[in-house]
C-alpha positions as protocol buffer text, in pm:
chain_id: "A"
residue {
  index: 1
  type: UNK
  ca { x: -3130 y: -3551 z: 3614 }
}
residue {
  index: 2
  type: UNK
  ca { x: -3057 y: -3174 z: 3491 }
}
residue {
  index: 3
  type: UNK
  ca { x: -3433 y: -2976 z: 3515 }
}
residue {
  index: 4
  type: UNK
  ca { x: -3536 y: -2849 z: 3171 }
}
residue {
  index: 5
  type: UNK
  ca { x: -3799 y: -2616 z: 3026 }
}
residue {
  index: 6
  type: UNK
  ca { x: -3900 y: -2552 z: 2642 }
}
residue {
  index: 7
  type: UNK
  ca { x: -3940 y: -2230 z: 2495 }
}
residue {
  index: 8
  type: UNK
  ca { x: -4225 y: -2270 z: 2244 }
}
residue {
  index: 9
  type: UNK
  ca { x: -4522 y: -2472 z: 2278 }
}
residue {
  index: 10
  type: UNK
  ca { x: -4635 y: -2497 z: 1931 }
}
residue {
  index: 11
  type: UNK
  ca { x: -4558 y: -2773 z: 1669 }
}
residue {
  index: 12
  type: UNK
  ca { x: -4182 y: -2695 z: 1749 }
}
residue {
  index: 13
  type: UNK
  ca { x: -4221 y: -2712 z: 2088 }
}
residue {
  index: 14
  type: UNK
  ca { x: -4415 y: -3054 z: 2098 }
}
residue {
  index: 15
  type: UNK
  ca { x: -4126 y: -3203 z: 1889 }
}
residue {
  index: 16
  type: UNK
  ca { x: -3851 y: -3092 z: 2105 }
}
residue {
  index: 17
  type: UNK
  ca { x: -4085 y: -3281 z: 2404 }
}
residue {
  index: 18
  type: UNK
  ca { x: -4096 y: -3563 z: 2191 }
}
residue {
  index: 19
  type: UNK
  ca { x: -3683 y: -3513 z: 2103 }
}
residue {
  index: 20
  type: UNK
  ca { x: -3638 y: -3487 z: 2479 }
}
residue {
  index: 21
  type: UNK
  ca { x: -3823 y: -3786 z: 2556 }
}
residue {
  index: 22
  type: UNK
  ca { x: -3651 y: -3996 z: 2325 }
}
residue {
  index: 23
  type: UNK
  ca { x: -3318 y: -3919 z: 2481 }
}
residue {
  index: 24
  type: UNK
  ca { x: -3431 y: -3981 z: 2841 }
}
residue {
  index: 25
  type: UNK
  ca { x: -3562 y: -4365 z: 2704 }
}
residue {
  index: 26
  type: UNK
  ca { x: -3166 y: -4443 z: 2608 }
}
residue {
  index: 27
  type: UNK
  ca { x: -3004 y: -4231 z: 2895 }
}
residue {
  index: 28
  type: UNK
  ca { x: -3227 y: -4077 z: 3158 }
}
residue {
  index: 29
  type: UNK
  ca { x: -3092 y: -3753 z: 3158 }
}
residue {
  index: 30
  type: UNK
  ca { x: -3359 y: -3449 z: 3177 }
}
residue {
  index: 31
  type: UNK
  ca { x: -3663 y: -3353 z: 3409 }
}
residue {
  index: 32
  type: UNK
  ca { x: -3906 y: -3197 z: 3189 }
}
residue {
  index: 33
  type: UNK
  ca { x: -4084 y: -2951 z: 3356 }
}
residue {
  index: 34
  type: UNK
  ca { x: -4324 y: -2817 z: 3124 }
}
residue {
  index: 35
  type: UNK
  ca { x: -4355 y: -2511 z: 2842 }
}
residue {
  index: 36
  type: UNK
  ca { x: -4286 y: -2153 z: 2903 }
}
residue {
  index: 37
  type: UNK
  ca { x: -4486 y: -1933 z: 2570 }
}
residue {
  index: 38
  type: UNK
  ca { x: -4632 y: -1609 z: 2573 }
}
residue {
  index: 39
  type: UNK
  ca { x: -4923 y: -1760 z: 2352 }
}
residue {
  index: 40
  type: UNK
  ca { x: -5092 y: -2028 z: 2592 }
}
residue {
  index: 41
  type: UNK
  ca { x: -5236 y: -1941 z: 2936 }
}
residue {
  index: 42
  type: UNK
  ca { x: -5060 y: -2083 z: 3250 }
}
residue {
  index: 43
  type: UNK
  ca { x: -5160 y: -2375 z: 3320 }
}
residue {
  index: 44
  type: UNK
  ca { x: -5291 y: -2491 z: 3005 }
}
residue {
  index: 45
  type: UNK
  ca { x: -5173 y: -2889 z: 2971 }
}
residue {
  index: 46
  type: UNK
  ca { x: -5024 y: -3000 z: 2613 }
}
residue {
  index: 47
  type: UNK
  ca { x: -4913 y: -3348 z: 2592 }
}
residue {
  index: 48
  type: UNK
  ca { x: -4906 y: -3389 z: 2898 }
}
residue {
  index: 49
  type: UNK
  ca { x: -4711 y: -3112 z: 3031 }
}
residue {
  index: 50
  type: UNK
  ca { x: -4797 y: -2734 z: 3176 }
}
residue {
  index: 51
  type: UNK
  ca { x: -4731 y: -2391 z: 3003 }
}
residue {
  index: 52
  type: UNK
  ca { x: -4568 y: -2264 z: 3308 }
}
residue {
  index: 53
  type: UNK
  ca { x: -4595 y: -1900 z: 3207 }
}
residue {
  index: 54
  type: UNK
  ca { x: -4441 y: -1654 z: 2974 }
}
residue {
  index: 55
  type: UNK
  ca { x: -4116 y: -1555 z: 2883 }
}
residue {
  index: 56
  type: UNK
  ca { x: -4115 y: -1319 z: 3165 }
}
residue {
  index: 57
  type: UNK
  ca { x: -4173 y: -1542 z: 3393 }
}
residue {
  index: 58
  type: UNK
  ca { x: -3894 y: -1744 z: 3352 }
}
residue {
  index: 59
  type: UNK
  ca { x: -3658 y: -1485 z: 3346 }
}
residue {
  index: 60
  type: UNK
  ca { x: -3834 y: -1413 z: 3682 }
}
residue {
  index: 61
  type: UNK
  ca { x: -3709 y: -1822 z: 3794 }
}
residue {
  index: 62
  type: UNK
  ca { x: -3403 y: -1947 z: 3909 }
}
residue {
  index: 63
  type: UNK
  ca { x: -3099 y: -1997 z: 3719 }
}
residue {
  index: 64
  type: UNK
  ca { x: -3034 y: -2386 z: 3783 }
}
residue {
  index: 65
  type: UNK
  ca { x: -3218 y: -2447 z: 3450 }
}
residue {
  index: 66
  type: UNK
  ca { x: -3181 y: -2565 z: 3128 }
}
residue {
  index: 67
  type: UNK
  ca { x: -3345 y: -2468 z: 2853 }
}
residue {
  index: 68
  type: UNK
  ca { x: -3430 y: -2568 z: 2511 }
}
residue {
  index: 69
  type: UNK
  ca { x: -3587 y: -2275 z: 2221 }
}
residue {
  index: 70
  type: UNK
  ca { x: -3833 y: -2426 z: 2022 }
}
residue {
  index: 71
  type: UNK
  ca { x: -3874 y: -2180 z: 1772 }
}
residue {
  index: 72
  type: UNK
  ca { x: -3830 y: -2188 z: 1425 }
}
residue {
  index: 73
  type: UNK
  ca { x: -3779 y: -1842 z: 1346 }
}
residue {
  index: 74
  type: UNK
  ca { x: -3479 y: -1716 z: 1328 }
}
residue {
  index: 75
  type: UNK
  ca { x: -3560 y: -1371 z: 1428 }
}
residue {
  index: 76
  type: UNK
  ca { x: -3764 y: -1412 z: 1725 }
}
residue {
  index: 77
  type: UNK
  ca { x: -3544 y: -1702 z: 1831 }
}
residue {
  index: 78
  type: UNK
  ca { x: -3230 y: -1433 z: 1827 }
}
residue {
  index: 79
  type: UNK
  ca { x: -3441 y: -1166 z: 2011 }
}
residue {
  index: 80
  type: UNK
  ca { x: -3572 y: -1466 z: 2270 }
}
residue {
  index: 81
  type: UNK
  ca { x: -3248 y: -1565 z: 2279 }
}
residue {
  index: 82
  type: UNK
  ca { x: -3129 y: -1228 z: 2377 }
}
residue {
  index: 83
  type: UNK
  ca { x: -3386 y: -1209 z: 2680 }
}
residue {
  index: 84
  type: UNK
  ca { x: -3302 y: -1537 z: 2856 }
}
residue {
  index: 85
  type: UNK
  ca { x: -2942 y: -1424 z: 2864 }
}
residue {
  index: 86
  type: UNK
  ca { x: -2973 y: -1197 z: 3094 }
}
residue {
  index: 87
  type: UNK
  ca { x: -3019 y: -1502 z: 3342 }
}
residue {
  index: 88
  type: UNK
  ca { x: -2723 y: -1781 z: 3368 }
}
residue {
  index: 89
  type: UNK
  ca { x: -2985 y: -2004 z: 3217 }
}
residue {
  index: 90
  type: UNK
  ca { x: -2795 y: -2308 z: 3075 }
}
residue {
  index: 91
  type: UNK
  ca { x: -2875 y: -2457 z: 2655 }
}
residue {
  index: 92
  type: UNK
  ca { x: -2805 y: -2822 z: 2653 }
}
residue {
  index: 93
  type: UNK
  ca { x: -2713 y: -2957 z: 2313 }
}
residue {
  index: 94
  type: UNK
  ca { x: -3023 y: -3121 z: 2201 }
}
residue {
  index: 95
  type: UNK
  ca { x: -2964 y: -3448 z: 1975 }
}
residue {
  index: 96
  type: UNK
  ca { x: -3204 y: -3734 z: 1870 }
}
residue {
  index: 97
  type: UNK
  ca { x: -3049 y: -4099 z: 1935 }
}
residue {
  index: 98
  type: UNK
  ca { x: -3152 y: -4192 z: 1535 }
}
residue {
  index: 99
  type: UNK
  ca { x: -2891 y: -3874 z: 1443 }
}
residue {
  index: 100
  type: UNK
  ca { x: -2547 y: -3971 z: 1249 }
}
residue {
  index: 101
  type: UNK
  ca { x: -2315 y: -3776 z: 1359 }
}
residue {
  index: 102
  type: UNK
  ca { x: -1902 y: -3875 z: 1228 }
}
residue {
  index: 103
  type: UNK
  ca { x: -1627 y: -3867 z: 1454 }
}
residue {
  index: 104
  type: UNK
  ca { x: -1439 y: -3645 z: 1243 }
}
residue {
  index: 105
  type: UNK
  ca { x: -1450 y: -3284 z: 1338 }
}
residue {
  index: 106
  type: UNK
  ca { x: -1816 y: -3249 z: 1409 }
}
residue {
  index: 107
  type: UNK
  ca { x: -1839 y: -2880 z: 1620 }
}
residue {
  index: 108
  type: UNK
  ca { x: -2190 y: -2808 z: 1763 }
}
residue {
  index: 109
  type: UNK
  ca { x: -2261 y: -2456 z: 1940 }
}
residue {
  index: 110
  type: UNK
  ca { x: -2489 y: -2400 z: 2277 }
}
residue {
  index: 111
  type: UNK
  ca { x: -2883 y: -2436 z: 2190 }
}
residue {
  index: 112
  type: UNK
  ca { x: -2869 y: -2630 z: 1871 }
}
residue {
  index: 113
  type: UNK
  ca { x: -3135 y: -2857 z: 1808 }
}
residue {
  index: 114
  type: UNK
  ca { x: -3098 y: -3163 z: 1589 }
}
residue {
  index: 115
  type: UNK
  ca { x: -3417 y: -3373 z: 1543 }
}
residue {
  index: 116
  type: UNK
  ca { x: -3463 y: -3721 z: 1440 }
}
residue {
  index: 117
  type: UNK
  ca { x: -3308 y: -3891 z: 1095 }
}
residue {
  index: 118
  type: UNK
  ca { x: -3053 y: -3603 z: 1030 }
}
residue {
  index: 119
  type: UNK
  ca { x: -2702 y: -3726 z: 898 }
}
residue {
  index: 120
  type: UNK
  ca { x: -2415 y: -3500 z: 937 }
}
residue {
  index: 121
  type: UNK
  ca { x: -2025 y: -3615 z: 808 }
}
residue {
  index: 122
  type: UNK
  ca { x: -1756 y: -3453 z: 880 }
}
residue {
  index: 123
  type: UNK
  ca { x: -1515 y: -3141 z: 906 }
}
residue {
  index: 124
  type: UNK
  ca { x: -1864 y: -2926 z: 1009 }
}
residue {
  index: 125
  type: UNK
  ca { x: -1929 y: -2641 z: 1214 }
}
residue {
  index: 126
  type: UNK
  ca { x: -2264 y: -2543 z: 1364 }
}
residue {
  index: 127
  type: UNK
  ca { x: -2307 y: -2248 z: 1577 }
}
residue {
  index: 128
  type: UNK
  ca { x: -2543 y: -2140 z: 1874 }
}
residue {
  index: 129
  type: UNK
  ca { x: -2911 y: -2182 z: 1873 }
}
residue {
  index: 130
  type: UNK
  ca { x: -2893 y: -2368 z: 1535 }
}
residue {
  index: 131
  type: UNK
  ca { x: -3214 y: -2611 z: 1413 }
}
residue {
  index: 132
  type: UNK
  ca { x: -3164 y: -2909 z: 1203 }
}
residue {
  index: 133
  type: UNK
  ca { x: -3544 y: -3043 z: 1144 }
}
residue {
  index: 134
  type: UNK
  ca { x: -3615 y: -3387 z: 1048 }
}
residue {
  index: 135
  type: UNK
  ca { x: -3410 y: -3572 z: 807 }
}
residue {
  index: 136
  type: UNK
  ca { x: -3185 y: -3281 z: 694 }
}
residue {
  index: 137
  type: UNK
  ca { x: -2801 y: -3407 z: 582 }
}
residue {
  index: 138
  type: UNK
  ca { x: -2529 y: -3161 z: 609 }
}
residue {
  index: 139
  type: UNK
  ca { x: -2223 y: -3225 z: 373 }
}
residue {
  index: 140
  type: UNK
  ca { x: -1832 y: -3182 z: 442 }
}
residue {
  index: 141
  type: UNK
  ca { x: -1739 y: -2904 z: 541 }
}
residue {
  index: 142
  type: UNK
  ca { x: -1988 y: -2693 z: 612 }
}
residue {
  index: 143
  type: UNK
  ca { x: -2047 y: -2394 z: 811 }
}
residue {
  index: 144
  type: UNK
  ca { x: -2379 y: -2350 z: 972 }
}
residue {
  index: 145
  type: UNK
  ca { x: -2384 y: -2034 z: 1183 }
}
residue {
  index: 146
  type: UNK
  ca { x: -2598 y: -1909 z: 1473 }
}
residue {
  index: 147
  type: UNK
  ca { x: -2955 y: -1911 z: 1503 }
}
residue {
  index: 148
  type: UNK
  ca { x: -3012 y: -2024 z: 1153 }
}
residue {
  index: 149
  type: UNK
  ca { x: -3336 y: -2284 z: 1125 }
}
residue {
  index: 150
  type: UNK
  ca { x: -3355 y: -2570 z: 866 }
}
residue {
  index: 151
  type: UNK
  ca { x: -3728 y: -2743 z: 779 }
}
residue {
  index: 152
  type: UNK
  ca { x: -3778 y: -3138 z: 744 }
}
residue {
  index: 153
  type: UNK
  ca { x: -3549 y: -3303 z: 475 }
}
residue {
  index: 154
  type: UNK
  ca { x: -3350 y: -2979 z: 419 }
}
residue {
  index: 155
  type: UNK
  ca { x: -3016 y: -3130 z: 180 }
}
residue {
  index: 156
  type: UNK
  ca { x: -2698 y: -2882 z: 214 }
}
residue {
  index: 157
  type: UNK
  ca { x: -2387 y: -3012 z: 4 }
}
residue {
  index: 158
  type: UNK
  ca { x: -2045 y: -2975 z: 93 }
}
residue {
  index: 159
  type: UNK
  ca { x: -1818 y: -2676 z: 148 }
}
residue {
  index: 160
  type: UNK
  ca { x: -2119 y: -2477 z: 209 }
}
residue {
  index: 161
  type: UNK
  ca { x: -2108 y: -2149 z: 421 }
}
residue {
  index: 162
  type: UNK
  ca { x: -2453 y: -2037 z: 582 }
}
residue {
  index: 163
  type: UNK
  ca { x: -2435 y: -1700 z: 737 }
}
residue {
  index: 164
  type: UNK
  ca { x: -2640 y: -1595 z: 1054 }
}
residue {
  index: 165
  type: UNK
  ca { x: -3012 y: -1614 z: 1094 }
}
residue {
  index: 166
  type: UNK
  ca { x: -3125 y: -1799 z: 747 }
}
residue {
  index: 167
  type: UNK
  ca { x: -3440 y: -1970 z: 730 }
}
residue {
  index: 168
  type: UNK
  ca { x: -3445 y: -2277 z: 467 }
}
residue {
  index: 169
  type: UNK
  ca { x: -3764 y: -2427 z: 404 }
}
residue {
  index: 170
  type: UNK
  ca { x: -3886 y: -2774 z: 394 }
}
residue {
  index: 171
  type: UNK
  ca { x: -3755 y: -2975 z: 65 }
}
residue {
  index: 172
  type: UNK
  ca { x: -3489 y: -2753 z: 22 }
}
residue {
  index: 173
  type: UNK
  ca { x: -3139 y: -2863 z: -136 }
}
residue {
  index: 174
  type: UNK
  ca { x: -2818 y: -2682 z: -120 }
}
residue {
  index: 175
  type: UNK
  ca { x: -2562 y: -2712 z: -354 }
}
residue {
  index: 176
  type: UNK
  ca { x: -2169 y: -2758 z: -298 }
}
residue {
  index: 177
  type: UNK
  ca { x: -1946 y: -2446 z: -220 }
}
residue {
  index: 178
  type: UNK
  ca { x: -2234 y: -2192 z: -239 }
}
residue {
  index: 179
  type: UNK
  ca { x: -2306 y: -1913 z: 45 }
}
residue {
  index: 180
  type: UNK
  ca { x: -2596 y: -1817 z: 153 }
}
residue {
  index: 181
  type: UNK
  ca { x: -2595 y: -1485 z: 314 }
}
residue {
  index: 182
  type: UNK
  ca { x: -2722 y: -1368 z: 682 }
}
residue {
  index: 183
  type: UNK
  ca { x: -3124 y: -1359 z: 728 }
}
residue {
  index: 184
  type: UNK
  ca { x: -3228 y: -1439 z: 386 }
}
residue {
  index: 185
  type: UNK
  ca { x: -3513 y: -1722 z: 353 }
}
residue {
  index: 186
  type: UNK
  ca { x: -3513 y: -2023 z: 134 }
}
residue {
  index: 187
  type: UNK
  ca { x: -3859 y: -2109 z: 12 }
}
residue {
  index: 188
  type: UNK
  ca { x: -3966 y: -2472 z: 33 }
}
residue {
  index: 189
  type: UNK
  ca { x: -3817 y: -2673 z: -227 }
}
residue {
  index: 190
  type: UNK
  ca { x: -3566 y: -2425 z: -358 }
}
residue {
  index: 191
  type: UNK
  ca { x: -3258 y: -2552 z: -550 }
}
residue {
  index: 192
  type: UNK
  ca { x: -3002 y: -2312 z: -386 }
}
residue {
  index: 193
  type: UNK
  ca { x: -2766 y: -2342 z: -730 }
}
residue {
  index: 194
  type: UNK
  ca { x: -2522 y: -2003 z: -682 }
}
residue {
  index: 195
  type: UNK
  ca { x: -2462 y: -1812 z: -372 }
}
residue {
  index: 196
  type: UNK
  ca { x: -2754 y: -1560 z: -192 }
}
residue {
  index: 197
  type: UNK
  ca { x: -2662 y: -1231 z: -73 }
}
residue {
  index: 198
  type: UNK
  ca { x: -2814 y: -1151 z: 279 }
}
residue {
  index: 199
  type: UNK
  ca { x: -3169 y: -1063 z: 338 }
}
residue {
  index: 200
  type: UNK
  ca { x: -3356 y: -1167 z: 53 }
}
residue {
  index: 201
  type: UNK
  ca { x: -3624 y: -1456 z: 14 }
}
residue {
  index: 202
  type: UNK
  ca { x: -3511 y: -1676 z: -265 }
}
residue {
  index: 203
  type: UNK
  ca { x: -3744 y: -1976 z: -449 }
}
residue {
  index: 204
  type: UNK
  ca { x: -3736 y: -2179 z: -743 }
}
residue {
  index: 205
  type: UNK
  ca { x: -3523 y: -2445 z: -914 }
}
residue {
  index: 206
  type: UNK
  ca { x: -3277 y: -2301 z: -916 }
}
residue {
  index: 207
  type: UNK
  ca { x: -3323 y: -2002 z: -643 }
}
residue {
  index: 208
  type: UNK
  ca { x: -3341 y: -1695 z: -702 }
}
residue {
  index: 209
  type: UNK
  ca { x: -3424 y: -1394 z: -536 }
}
residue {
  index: 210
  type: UNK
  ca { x: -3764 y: -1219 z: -536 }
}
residue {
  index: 211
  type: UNK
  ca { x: -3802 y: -998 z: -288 }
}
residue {
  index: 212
  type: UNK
  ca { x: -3556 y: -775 z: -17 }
}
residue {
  index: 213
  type: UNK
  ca { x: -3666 y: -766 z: 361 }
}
């Protein structure tokens, strides 16, 4: 059994428990530990398990850990991210049992995170530190790249290319052969219709941009 921590004790956080305990009931595989988050005191029990400190302090543990970031944000995930690494900290591919997932070409980075009811075909790429929330499908295909984050029921098409550090919101549905550029947001329910250039927040049906960041 491989020791684990979570990153992220909020709503993420407590999913990724829940993720992690649903794995262990088909294969016992991890020792959880408890929650590392700059947020909560030490010691403070959620579910069931201890904040063991900040991020600090586990960059002040051992290396003979894995660890799993729970956090939705794709900029403070990257800069997190970037911390941790100074340790040789290992990030277990993280996988629900309900997930689909073909045969065919399926390539899934360090850190990714794919939660219960997503469906994924084939010919599909998915960098490091990637989220796939609940229920999101991701077409033929596809490029997901690192550290991007994708809400409950998020739909993404085929031949779809999804640069660095995007944010998609809940409800969301990408269309086939569009990109969507590095660090731009999609608002909740968008209808991503023609490709995004990078760092913009985009909403609507179909998207468009409204604002630069």
């Amino acid at each position: 059994m491989k020791q684990i921590v979570i990153v992220g004790a909020g709503g993420l956080g407590r999913e990724v428990k829940c993720l992690i305990d649903a794995i262990n009931k088909v294969s016992p595989t991890y020792t959880l530990l408890g929650f590392y988050d700059d947020g909560f005191a030490k010691g403070t029990l959620i579910n069931g398990l201890p904040v063991l400190g900040n991020i600090l302090d586990l960059i002040s543990q051992g290396s003979d850990l894995a660890v799993a970031v729970a956090i939705g944000t794709p900029k403070v995930k990257h800069k997190v991210v970037d911390l941790l690494k100074s340790k040789l900290f290992s990030y277990p591919v993280l996988i629900h049992p309900t997930v689909i997932i073909s045969d065919d070409e399926v390539i899934i980075g360090q850190g990714t995170i794919i939660c219960a009811g997503a469906i994924l075909t084939c010919n599909i790429g998915i960098g490091d530190f990637v989220l796939l929330n609940l229920s999101c499908t991701v077409g033929h295909d596809t490029k997901l790249h690192d550290y991007s984050s994708f809400m409950p029921g998020v739909h993404i098409s085929g031949e779809v290319i999804i640069e660095s550090s995007v944010y998609v919101g809940t409800g969301a549905t990408i269309i086939n052969g569009v990109t969507v550029g590095r660090e731009t947001i999609v608002g909740a329910g968008a209808v991503v219709v023609k490709s995004l250039p990078s760092c913009v927040t985009a909403v609507g049906t179909p998207a468009k941009p409204i604002k630069m960041h």
